[in-house]
């Protein structure tokens, strides 16, 4: 709900360049094997998914700000070791 309510019109000329709206970031779901996780999370606004082997720093800490809520699957957490 917090992400849906944060949809605002962008300031500046980005509106003319097909970047009209800005939204807050929601949780990040990190998985090892995609068993339908990506399709399940695709329609929830603000929720992003990432494979543990292809983690991106800008997805984990958008804008260089630490503290994003990250949900790890068990297999992804074991893959880190």
Coordinates of C-alpha atoms in Angstrom, one line a residue:
X1 CA 0.0 0.0 0.0
X2 CA 2.9 2.3 0.8
X3 CA 4.3 1.9 -2.7
X4 CA 1.0 2.4 -4.4
X5 CA 0.3 5.7 -2.5
X6 CA 3.8 7.0 -3.5
X7 CA 3.1 7.3 -7.2
X8 CA 3.8 11.0 -8.0
X9 CA 4.4 12.9 -11.2
X10 CA 8.1 13.5 -11.8
X11 CA 9.5 17.1 -11.7
X12 CA 11.3 18.4 -14.7
X13 CA 11.5 17.4 -18.3
X14 CA 11.4 13.7 -17.7
X15 CA 7.7 13.8 -18.1
X16 CA 8.1 14.5 -21.8
X17 CA 10.6 11.7 -22.2
X18 CA 8.3 8.9 -21.1
X19 CA 9.4 8.9 -17.4
X20 CA 6.3 10.5 -16.1
X21 CA 5.9 8.8 -12.7
X22 CA 8.2 8.0 -9.8
X23 CA 7.4 5.4 -7.1
X24 CA 9.1 4.2 -3.9
X25 CA 10.9 0.9 -3.8
X26 CA 9.4 -2.1 -2.1
X27 CA 11.0 -5.3 -0.9
X28 CA 13.5 -7.4 -2.9
X29 CA 13.0 -11.1 -3.1
X30 CA 16.3 -13.0 -3.7
X31 CA 16.0 -16.6 -5.0
X32 CA 18.3 -19.4 -6.1
X33 CA 15.9 -21.4 -8.3
X34 CA 12.9 -19.8 -10.0
X35 CA 10.0 -22.1 -9.2
X36 CA 7.3 -19.6 -10.1
X37 CA 8.6 -16.9 -7.7
X38 CA 9.1 -14.3 -10.5
X39 CA 5.6 -14.8 -11.9
X40 CA 4.1 -14.6 -8.5
X41 CA 5.8 -11.3 -7.6
X42 CA 5.5 -9.7 -11.0
X43 CA 2.1 -8.1 -10.5
X44 CA 2.7 -6.8 -7.0
X45 CA 3.7 -3.1 -7.2
X46 CA 7.1 -2.2 -5.8
X47 CA 8.3 -5.8 -5.3
X48 CA 11.4 -6.8 -7.3
X49 CA 13.1 -10.2 -7.7
X50 CA 16.7 -11.1 -8.2
X51 CA 18.6 -14.3 -8.6
X52 CA 21.3 -14.8 -6.0
X53 CA 24.0 -15.4 -8.7
X54 CA 23.2 -12.2 -10.5
X55 CA 22.7 -9.8 -7.5
X56 CA 23.0 -6.1 -8.4
X57 CA 24.2 -3.5 -5.9
X58 CA 21.7 -0.9 -7.2
X59 CA 18.8 -3.4 -6.5
X60 CA 20.1 -4.2 -3.0
X61 CA 20.8 -0.6 -2.1
X62 CA 19.0 1.7 -4.5
X63 CA 20.6 5.2 -4.7
X64 CA 23.5 4.0 -2.5
X65 CA 21.1 3.9 0.6
X66 CA 21.5 0.8 2.7
X67 CA 18.6 -0.7 4.5
X68 CA 16.3 -2.1 1.9
X69 CA 14.0 -4.9 3.0
X70 CA 15.4 -8.1 1.4
X71 CA 13.6 -11.4 1.6
X72 CA 15.9 -14.4 1.1
X73 CA 14.8 -17.9 0.2
X74 CA 16.4 -20.8 2.1
X75 CA 18.3 -22.0 -1.0
X76 CA 19.5 -18.5 -1.8
X77 CA 20.9 -18.1 1.7
X78 CA 22.7 -21.4 1.5
X79 CA 24.1 -20.5 -2.0
X80 CA 26.0 -17.6 -0.4
X81 CA 28.2 -19.9 1.6

